[in-house]
Amino acid sequence: MKKILLFASLALALMASCGKKAQTDSETQPTPAQALITRLDNLRQKGYMYAHQDDPFYGVTWQWERGRSDTYELVGDYPALMGFDLGGIEMGDAKNLDSVPFTWIREEAIKHVERGGIITFSWHPRNPRTGGTAWDVTDSTVVRNILPGGEQHEKFIGWLDAVTAFLKTITYKDGSPMPIIFRPWHEYNGSWFWWGEKLSTPDEYKALFRMTYDHITKQLPTNIVWSCSPNLQGYWTEEAFLSRWPGDDIIDLVGEDCYQWGTEEDFVRQATTDVVFLSTYAKEHGKLFAITECGMQNSPVADWWTRVFKPVIEQAYLPSYFLPWRNWHADHFGASKDVATADDFKNYYAQPNTLFLKDIQ
Ligand code: BMA
């Protein structure tokens, strides 16, 4: 009973905190975003989902073959959630920064929602001032320059329109919008992207996020679930976290990008501290929590998933999902039959609290 009351009050907190999206099309009909938030809230009581970036396009030993999936070929099920990246849409490119045609991204995103899955989009836009990549950090005035009053503002609004135009095409057959988790301006506490910590003041970063939210929400008011994810920090103080937090009124899902790049000990200590801090923040503020990117590059440690990663994510308060990054040949992070972690991942899959597509359909 206590549990039921807790869940009921959490659901209410979630509804209240996502006030804007709780607005209904009619008295009874939740918006697609609100329905997805409620679905995510219900699912996290059951367990947490496996998500994978670019799952349908390529894997550890193959590329651009339709109908394949490293996840499916290992465990006989698709990821519950699939991630795709919009980098390049702002340039009018036909393919994204990782050479995936946008037409194919649209097709797979729609297919995944139609079969009961959930989709999330990230965005690694080019540098609007220098024309370089998202990783071009040679100019620390970029964010300032694209905000209202800045030289590149109009141009950047055009970029947001390009993102919006693409997201608008993710629809059901009747033309109504599908729910989408959108996660722009990620890893902002590092300084490897042009919107990073040393490249913008806290106020500039927050203004960038809010401008993005306002502009896209004007055109897509009902179907976007907004996610914001810093990178693994290893410690968070409320003050440090809040200094760049875009705001509870516009964010629905608190994420963290959590890779093991260094030693296992460092990863476990830092990631545990972070997921506890962030998921507690999410809980107290009526938000969802997920590990929005993760993995250990090229899976060198055979039991990494169940021995190292699982205990970390299970320290979090009701995590929704974890999303290993793409399986791009010699640069891969997710599950696959072709890597050393294959058997261990099958054990992870078999746990009652890990959810794949069939568990959420
Ligand atoms: C990074 C790397 C890049 C890629 C980018 C966007 O983490 O995988 O190779 O271009 O993500 O997917």
PDB file of C-alpha atoms and ligand atoms in Angstrom, residues 53-54 58 85 97-98 124 135 259 293 325-326 328 331 333, ligand 1:
ATOM      1  CA  GLN A  53      22.157   4.298 -30.915  1.00  0.00           C
ATOM      2  CA  ASP A  54      21.836   3.639 -34.662  1.00  0.00           C
ATOM      3  CA  TYR A  58      25.280  -0.934 -38.861  1.00  0.00           C
ATOM      4  CA  ASP A  85      21.356  11.678 -34.410  1.00  0.00           C
ATOM      5  CA  LEU A  97      27.350  13.193 -39.653  1.00  0.00           C
ATOM      6  CA  ASP A  98      27.741   9.408 -39.441  1.00  0.00           C
ATOM      7  CA  HIS A 124      25.648  17.085 -33.022  1.00  0.00           C
ATOM      8  CA  TRP A 135      33.848  19.423 -31.767  1.00  0.00           C
ATOM      9  CA  TYR A 259      31.211   5.957 -20.366  1.00  0.00           C
ATOM     10  CA  GLU A 293      24.842   7.391 -23.413  1.00  0.00           C
ATOM     11  CA  TRP A 325      26.412   4.345 -28.176  1.00  0.00           C
ATOM     12  CA  ARG A 326      26.696   3.103 -31.731  1.00  0.00           C
ATOM     13  CA  TRP A 328      30.566   1.397 -35.506  1.00  0.00           C
ATOM     14  CA  ASP A 331      34.504   1.890 -32.358  1.00  0.00           C
ATOM     15  CA  PHE A 333      29.797   0.233 -27.379  1.00  0.00           C
TER      16      PHE A 333
HETATM   17  C1  BMA B   1      30.496  10.311 -31.134  1.00  0.00           C
HETATM   18  C2  BMA B   1      31.311   9.415 -32.014  1.00  0.00           C
HETATM   19  C3  BMA B   1      31.385  10.053 -33.370  1.00  0.00           C
HETATM   20  C4  BMA B   1      29.989  10.340 -33.911  1.00  0.00           C
HETATM   21  C5  BMA B   1      29.155  11.077 -32.894  1.00  0.00           C
HETATM   22  C6  BMA B   1      27.706  11.228 -33.326  1.00  0.00           C
HETATM   23  O1  BMA B   1      30.439   9.858 -29.832  1.00  0.00           O
HETATM   24  O2  BMA B   1      30.675   8.151 -32.137  1.00  0.00           O
HETATM   25  O3  BMA B   1      32.073   9.203 -34.249  1.00  0.00           O
HETATM   26  O4  BMA B   1      30.070  11.069 -35.083  1.00  0.00           O
HETATM   27  O5  BMA B   1      29.194  10.426 -31.654  1.00  0.00           O
HETATM   28  O6  BMA B   1      27.083   9.984 -33.480  1.00  0.00           O
END
